[in-house]
Coordinates of N, CA and C in Angstrom, one line a residue:
M1 N -38.9 -21.8 -16.8 CA -39.6 -21.9 -17.6 C -40.6 -23.2 -17.9
E2 N -41.7 -23.4 -18.1 CA -42.7 -24.3 -18.1 C -43.3 -24.3 -19.4
I3 N -43.2 -25.8 -20.0 CA -44.0 -25.9 -21.3 C -45.1 -26.8 -20.7
I4 N -46.3 -26.5 -20.9 CA -47.3 -27.4 -20.7 C -47.7 -28.1 -21.9
F5 N -47.4 -29.2 -22.1 CA -47.6 -29.7 -23.4 C -48.8 -30.9 -23.6
D6 N -49.5 -30.9 -24.6 CA -50.8 -31.4 -24.8 C -50.5 -31.9 -26.3
D7 N -50.4 -33.4 -26.6 CA -50.5 -33.8 -27.8 C -51.9 -34.6 -28.2
R8 N -52.6 -34.2 -28.9 CA -54.2 -34.6 -29.0 C -54.4 -35.1 -30.6
Q9 N -53.3 -35.5 -31.1 CA -53.3 -35.7 -32.5 C -52.5 -37.1 -32.5
E10 N -53.0 -38.1 -33.7 CA -52.4 -39.2 -33.9 C -51.9 -39.5 -35.2
F11 N -51.9 -38.1 -35.7 CA -51.2 -38.3 -37.4 C -50.1 -38.8 -37.4
K12 N -48.8 -38.3 -36.5 CA -47.7 -38.4 -36.7 C -47.0 -38.5 -35.3
K13 N -46.2 -39.5 -35.0 CA -45.5 -39.7 -33.7 C -44.1 -38.9 -34.0
L14 N -43.9 -38.0 -33.2 CA -43.2 -37.0 -33.0 C -41.6 -37.6 -32.7
E15 N -40.4 -37.3 -33.0 CA -39.3 -37.4 -32.8 C -39.0 -37.2 -31.3
E16 N -38.3 -38.1 -30.7 CA -37.8 -37.6 -29.1 C -37.4 -36.4 -28.9
G17 N -36.4 -35.9 -29.7 CA -35.8 -34.9 -29.1 C -36.6 -33.3 -29.5
I18 N -37.5 -33.7 -30.1 CA -38.2 -32.5 -30.5 C -38.5 -31.4 -29.7
M19 N -38.9 -31.8 -28.5 CA -39.4 -30.9 -27.2 C -38.0 -30.2 -26.9
D20 N -37.1 -30.7 -26.7 CA -36.0 -29.8 -26.8 C -35.6 -28.8 -27.5
N21 N -35.8 -29.1 -28.7 CA -35.8 -27.8 -29.8 C -36.7 -27.2 -29.6
I22 N -37.9 -27.2 -29.2 CA -39.1 -26.5 -28.9 C -38.8 -25.6 -28.1
E23 N -38.3 -26.2 -27.0 CA -38.0 -25.1 -25.5 C -36.6 -24.2 -26.1
S24 N -35.7 -24.9 -26.7 CA -34.8 -23.7 -27.3 C -35.1 -22.6 -28.0
V25 N -36.2 -23.0 -29.0 CA -36.9 -22.0 -29.8 C -37.6 -20.7 -28.6
I26 N -38.2 -21.5 -27.8 CA -39.0 -20.5 -26.7 C -38.0 -19.7 -25.9
K27 N -37.1 -20.0 -25.4 CA -36.1 -19.5 -24.6 C -35.5 -18.4 -25.9
E28 N -34.9 -18.8 -26.9 CA -34.4 -18.0 -27.6 C -35.1 -16.7 -28.0
C29 N -36.6 -17.0 -28.2 CA -37.5 -15.7 -28.6 C -37.3 -14.9 -27.2
L30 N -37.8 -15.4 -26.4 CA -37.8 -14.4 -25.1 C -36.4 -13.7 -24.8
D31 N -35.5 -14.5 -25.2 CA -34.1 -14.0 -24.9 C -33.8 -12.5 -26.0
Y32 N -34.2 -13.0 -27.2 CA -34.1 -12.1 -28.3 C -34.9 -10.9 -28.0
E33 N -35.8 -10.7 -27.1 CA -36.9 -9.7 -27.0 C -36.0 -9.0 -25.5
G34 N -35.2 -9.8 -24.8 CA -34.8 -9.3 -23.6 C -35.4 -9.6 -22.5
Y35 N -36.2 -10.9 -22.5 CA -36.8 -11.2 -21.4 C -36.3 -12.7 -20.9
S36 N -36.5 -12.7 -19.5 CA -36.1 -13.9 -18.8 C -37.1 -15.0 -19.2
D37 N -36.6 -16.2 -18.9 CA -37.2 -17.3 -19.2 C -38.3 -17.6 -18.1
D38 N -38.7 -16.9 -17.3 CA -39.7 -17.0 -16.1 C -41.3 -17.1 -16.8
Y39 N -41.5 -17.8 -17.8 CA -42.7 -17.3 -18.0 C -43.1 -19.0 -18.5
E40 N -44.7 -19.3 -18.5 CA -45.1 -20.9 -18.8 C -46.0 -20.4 -20.5
V41 N -45.7 -21.5 -21.1 CA -46.3 -21.2 -22.5 C -47.0 -22.6 -22.5
S42 N -48.4 -22.7 -23.1 CA -49.0 -24.1 -23.3 C -49.0 -24.3 -24.9
L43 N -48.8 -25.5 -25.3 CA -48.3 -25.9 -26.5 C -49.1 -27.2 -26.7
S44 N -50.1 -27.3 -28.0 CA -50.8 -28.0 -28.3 C -50.6 -28.7 -29.4
F45 N -50.6 -29.9 -29.7 CA -50.6 -30.5 -31.2 C -51.8 -31.3 -31.3
V46 N -52.4 -30.8 -32.6 CA -53.8 -31.1 -32.7 C -54.1 -31.5 -34.2
T47 N -55.4 -32.0 -34.5 CA -55.7 -32.6 -35.9 C -56.0 -31.3 -36.6
N48 N -56.0 -31.4 -38.1 CA -56.7 -30.3 -39.0 C -58.1 -30.0 -38.3
N49 N -58.9 -31.2 -38.1 CA -60.2 -30.9 -37.8 C -60.3 -30.2 -36.6
E50 N -59.6 -30.3 -35.7 CA -59.7 -29.4 -34.5 C -59.2 -28.0 -34.5
I51 N -58.2 -27.9 -35.2 CA -57.5 -26.3 -35.5 C -58.8 -25.6 -36.4
K52 N -59.5 -26.3 -37.3 CA -60.2 -25.7 -38.2 C -61.6 -25.2 -37.3
K53 N -61.7 -25.9 -36.4 CA -62.9 -25.5 -35.2 C -62.5 -24.6 -34.3
L54 N -61.6 -24.5 -34.2 CA -61.0 -23.3 -33.0 C -60.8 -22.1 -33.9
N55 N -60.1 -21.9 -35.3 CA -60.2 -21.1 -36.1 C -61.6 -20.7 -36.4
N56 N -62.5 -21.2 -36.7 CA -63.8 -21.0 -36.8 C -64.4 -20.1 -35.4
N57 N -63.9 -20.7 -34.6 CA -64.8 -20.4 -33.2 C -64.0 -18.9 -32.7
F58 N -62.8 -19.0 -32.9 CA -62.1 -17.8 -32.3 C -61.7 -16.6 -33.5
R59 N -61.7 -16.8 -34.6 CA -61.3 -15.9 -35.7 C -62.3 -15.8 -36.7
G60 N -63.4 -16.7 -36.5 CA -64.7 -16.5 -37.6 C -64.3 -17.1 -39.1
I61 N -62.9 -17.9 -39.0 CA -62.5 -18.2 -40.3 C -62.7 -19.8 -40.4
D62 N -63.4 -20.4 -41.4 CA -64.1 -21.7 -41.1 C -62.9 -22.6 -42.4
K63 N -61.6 -22.6 -41.7 CA -60.6 -23.3 -42.7 C -59.7 -23.8 -41.9
V64 N -58.7 -24.6 -42.1 CA -57.6 -25.3 -41.5 C -56.6 -24.0 -41.6
T65 N -55.8 -24.4 -40.6 CA -54.5 -23.0 -40.4 C -53.6 -23.9 -39.7
D66 N -52.2 -23.5 -40.0 CA -51.1 -24.3 -39.4 C -50.9 -24.0 -37.8
V67 N -51.1 -22.9 -37.6 CA -50.8 -22.3 -36.1 C -51.8 -21.4 -35.5
L68 N -52.3 -21.6 -34.6 CA -53.1 -20.3 -33.7 C -52.2 -20.0 -32.4
S69 N -52.3 -18.6 -32.1 CA -51.9 -18.1 -31.0 C -52.7 -17.3 -30.1
F70 N -52.8 -17.9 -28.9 CA -53.8 -17.1 -27.9 C -52.9 -16.5 -26.7
P71 N -52.7 -15.3 -27.0 CA -51.7 -14.5 -25.8 C -52.4 -14.3 -24.6
M72 N -51.9 -14.2 -23.6 CA -52.6 -14.0 -22.1 C -52.0 -12.6 -21.9
M73 N -51.0 -12.1 -22.2 CA -50.4 -10.8 -21.5 C -50.5 -9.7 -22.8
T74 N -50.6 -8.5 -22.2 CA -50.7 -7.4 -22.9 C -49.1 -6.8 -23.1
E75 N -48.7 -5.8 -23.9 CA -47.3 -5.5 -23.6 C -47.0 -4.6 -22.3
D76 N -47.9 -3.8 -21.8 CA -47.6 -3.6 -20.5 C -47.3 -4.6 -19.5
D77 N -48.0 -5.6 -19.6 CA -47.8 -7.0 -18.8 C -46.4 -7.2 -18.5
F78 N -45.9 -7.0 -19.6 CA -44.3 -7.6 -19.6 C -43.2 -6.7 -18.7
D79 N -43.9 -5.6 -18.3 CA -43.0 -4.5 -17.5 C -43.3 -4.9 -15.8
I80 N -44.1 -6.0 -15.6 CA -44.3 -6.2 -14.3 C -43.6 -7.5 -13.9
E81 N -43.2 -7.6 -12.8 CA -42.4 -8.8 -12.3 C -43.2 -9.7 -11.9
Y82 N -43.3 -10.9 -12.4 CA -43.9 -11.9 -11.9 C -43.3 -13.4 -11.6
E83 N -43.6 -14.0 -11.0 CA -42.6 -15.1 -10.5 C -42.7 -16.2 -11.8
E84 N -44.0 -16.6 -12.5 CA -44.0 -17.4 -13.6 C -45.4 -17.0 -14.2
E85 N -45.5 -16.5 -15.2 CA -46.6 -16.0 -15.6 C -46.9 -16.6 -17.3
S86 N -48.0 -16.9 -17.2 CA -48.5 -17.8 -18.4 C -48.5 -16.5 -19.7
L87 N -47.6 -17.1 -20.8 CA -47.7 -15.8 -22.1 C -48.9 -16.3 -23.0
G88 N -49.1 -17.6 -22.7 CA -50.5 -17.9 -23.9 C -50.4 -19.2 -24.3
D89 N -51.0 -19.7 -25.3 CA -51.3 -20.8 -25.8 C -50.9 -20.8 -27.1
I90 N -50.1 -22.0 -27.5 CA -49.9 -22.1 -28.9 C -50.5 -23.7 -29.4
V91 N -51.0 -23.4 -30.5 CA -51.8 -24.6 -31.1 C -51.2 -24.8 -32.5
I92 N -51.0 -25.9 -32.8 CA -50.5 -26.5 -34.0 C -51.1 -27.8 -34.5
S93 N -51.4 -27.6 -35.7 CA -51.9 -29.0 -36.4 C -50.8 -29.4 -36.9
I94 N -50.6 -30.7 -36.6 CA -49.5 -31.6 -36.9 C -49.6 -32.0 -38.5
E95 N -50.8 -32.2 -38.9 CA -51.3 -32.8 -40.3 C -50.8 -31.4 -41.0
R96 N -51.2 -30.2 -40.9 CA -50.9 -29.0 -41.8 C -49.3 -28.6 -41.9
A97 N -48.9 -28.9 -40.3 CA -47.4 -28.8 -40.5 C -46.5 -29.8 -41.3
S98 N -47.1 -30.9 -41.3 CA -46.5 -31.8 -42.2 C -46.7 -31.6 -43.7
E99 N -47.9 -31.1 -44.0 CA -48.1 -31.1 -45.6 C -47.0 -29.4 -45.9
Q100 N -46.7 -28.5 -45.0 CA -46.1 -27.5 -45.4 C -44.7 -27.9 -45.5
A101 N -44.1 -28.8 -44.5 CA -42.5 -29.3 -44.6 C -42.6 -30.0 -45.9
D102 N -43.5 -30.4 -46.4 CA -43.2 -31.2 -47.8 C -43.3 -30.2 -48.9
E103 N -44.4 -29.2 -48.4 CA -44.3 -28.2 -49.7 C -42.9 -27.3 -50.0
Y104 N -42.3 -27.3 -48.6 CA -41.2 -26.3 -48.7 C -40.2 -27.2 -48.9
G105 N -39.8 -28.5 -48.9 CA -38.9 -29.3 -48.9 C -37.7 -29.2 -47.6
H106 N -38.2 -29.2 -46.4 CA -37.8 -29.6 -45.2 C -38.3 -30.5 -44.4
S107 N -37.7 -30.6 -43.1 CA -38.3 -31.6 -42.1 C -39.6 -31.0 -41.1
L108 N -40.4 -32.0 -40.9 CA -41.2 -31.8 -40.2 C -41.1 -30.9 -38.5
E109 N -39.8 -31.2 -38.1 CA -39.3 -30.9 -37.0 C -38.9 -29.3 -37.3
R110 N -38.4 -29.1 -38.5 CA -37.9 -27.8 -38.8 C -39.0 -26.9 -38.7
E111 N -40.2 -27.5 -39.4 CA -41.7 -26.6 -39.6 C -42.2 -26.2 -38.2
I112 N -42.3 -27.4 -37.6 CA -42.9 -27.1 -35.9 C -41.9 -26.1 -35.4
C113 N -40.5 -26.2 -35.4 CA -39.8 -25.1 -34.7 C -40.1 -23.7 -35.1
F114 N -40.5 -23.6 -36.6 CA -40.7 -22.4 -37.3 C -42.0 -21.6 -36.9
L115 N -43.1 -22.7 -36.4 CA -44.3 -22.4 -36.3 C -44.5 -22.1 -34.6
V116 N -43.6 -22.6 -33.8 CA -43.5 -22.3 -32.6 C -42.7 -20.9 -32.3
C117 N -41.9 -20.7 -32.9 CA -41.1 -19.3 -33.2 C -42.1 -18.2 -33.8
H118 N -42.9 -18.3 -34.8 CA -43.7 -17.4 -35.3 C -44.8 -17.2 -34.1
S119 N -45.2 -18.3 -33.6 CA -46.5 -18.4 -32.6 C -45.9 -17.3 -31.2
M120 N -44.9 -17.8 -31.1 CA -44.1 -17.0 -29.7 C -44.0 -15.4 -29.9
F121 N -43.8 -15.0 -31.3 CA -43.6 -13.5 -31.3 C -45.2 -13.0 -31.5
H122 N -46.3 -13.8 -31.7 CA -47.4 -13.6 -31.4 C -47.8 -13.2 -30.2
L123 N -47.3 -14.2 -29.2 CA -47.5 -14.3 -27.8 C -46.8 -12.8 -27.4
L124 N -45.7 -12.3 -27.9 CA -45.1 -11.4 -27.3 C -45.5 -10.0 -27.8
G125 N -46.5 -10.0 -28.7 CA -47.3 -8.9 -29.1 C -47.1 -8.5 -30.5
Y126 N -46.4 -9.1 -31.3 CA -46.1 -8.7 -32.8 C -47.4 -9.5 -33.8
D127 N -47.3 -8.7 -34.8 CA -48.2 -9.2 -35.8 C -47.9 -9.1 -37.1
H128 N -48.4 -9.6 -38.1 CA -48.1 -9.3 -39.6 C -49.0 -9.1 -40.6
M129 N -50.1 -8.2 -40.0 CA -51.1 -7.7 -40.7 C -50.7 -6.6 -41.7
E130 N -49.8 -5.7 -41.5 CA -49.2 -4.6 -42.4 C -47.9 -5.4 -42.9
E131 N -47.6 -4.8 -44.2 CA -46.3 -5.2 -44.8 C -45.2 -4.9 -43.7
D132 N -44.9 -3.9 -43.1 CA -43.8 -3.4 -42.3 C -43.9 -4.5 -41.1
E133 N -44.8 -4.9 -40.4 CA -45.1 -5.6 -39.4 C -44.6 -7.1 -39.9
A134 N -45.0 -7.5 -41.0 CA -44.6 -8.8 -41.6 C -42.8 -8.7 -41.8
K135 N -42.2 -7.7 -42.2 CA -41.1 -7.8 -42.3 C -40.2 -8.0 -41.0
D136 N -40.8 -7.0 -40.2 CA -40.3 -6.8 -39.0 C -40.5 -8.4 -38.4
M137 N -41.4 -9.1 -38.1 CA -41.5 -10.2 -37.6 C -40.8 -11.1 -38.2
H138 N -40.7 -11.4 -39.6 CA -40.1 -12.3 -40.0 C -38.4 -12.3 -39.9
A139 N -38.1 -10.9 -39.7 CA -36.6 -10.7 -39.5 C -36.1 -11.1 -38.1
R140 N -37.3 -10.9 -37.3 CA -37.1 -11.9 -35.7 C -37.2 -13.4 -35.9
E141 N -37.8 -13.8 -36.6 CA -38.1 -15.3 -36.7 C -36.6 -15.8 -37.4
E142 N -36.1 -15.3 -38.4 CA -35.0 -15.7 -39.0 C -33.7 -15.6 -38.4
A143 N -33.6 -14.5 -37.3 CA -32.5 -14.3 -36.6 C -32.5 -15.2 -35.4
V144 N -33.9 -15.8 -34.8 CA -33.8 -16.7 -33.8 C -33.7 -18.2 -34.2
L145 N -34.2 -18.5 -35.5 CA -34.0 -19.9 -36.0 C -32.7 -19.9 -36.5
G146 N -31.9 -18.9 -37.0 CA -30.6 -18.9 -37.5 C -29.7 -19.1 -36.5
K147 N -29.9 -18.5 -35.1 CA -28.7 -18.4 -34.0 C -29.2 -19.8 -33.5
L148 N -29.9 -20.7 -33.5 CA -30.3 -22.1 -33.2 C -30.0 -23.2 -34.3
S149 N -29.2 -22.6 -35.5 CA -29.2 -23.4 -36.9 C -30.2 -24.2 -37.1
I150 N -31.7 -23.6 -37.0 CA -32.7 -24.5 -37.6 C -32.7 -23.6 -38.8
T151 N -32.3 -24.4 -39.9 CA -32.4 -23.8 -41.2 C -33.4 -24.7 -41.9
R152 N -34.0 -24.1 -43.3 CA -34.9 -24.9 -44.2 C -34.2 -26.3 -44.6
D153 N -33.0 -26.5 -44.5 CA -32.2 -27.9 -44.8 C -32.7 -28.9 -44.0
K154 N -33.1 -28.4 -42.7 CA -33.1 -29.5 -41.4 C -34.7 -29.9 -41.6

């Protein structure tokens, strides 16, 4: 597995071990779905201003969001054997993630791990537009984060 990482924000210097936890989250999401880790994921940390522009350009929503997911594969693509295929791009606003961590009373690292997990399930084809889809996706997120002991306390 390869994570292509691009930190384009200066809002907050992140702790050293966060990439290890992010990699564990990505691997666990793939494992949870029964996939190998022969995939590439692009992960960018950006400012509120940048994510707002991306949100407007790609979704037509002119406001800040916490995370955007840009899947590169369709459901059928997962049935084909690739050497290492790109799952897609995850873009996280560290400013917004920090605000949410404060709101929820847990660490920024936990919030980032949750957002990576949430986005990974989008890259794997899940959505939360309908209530039943949201419940299914939330259960998957909780299972992955729980297995890694990434709780709201952290």
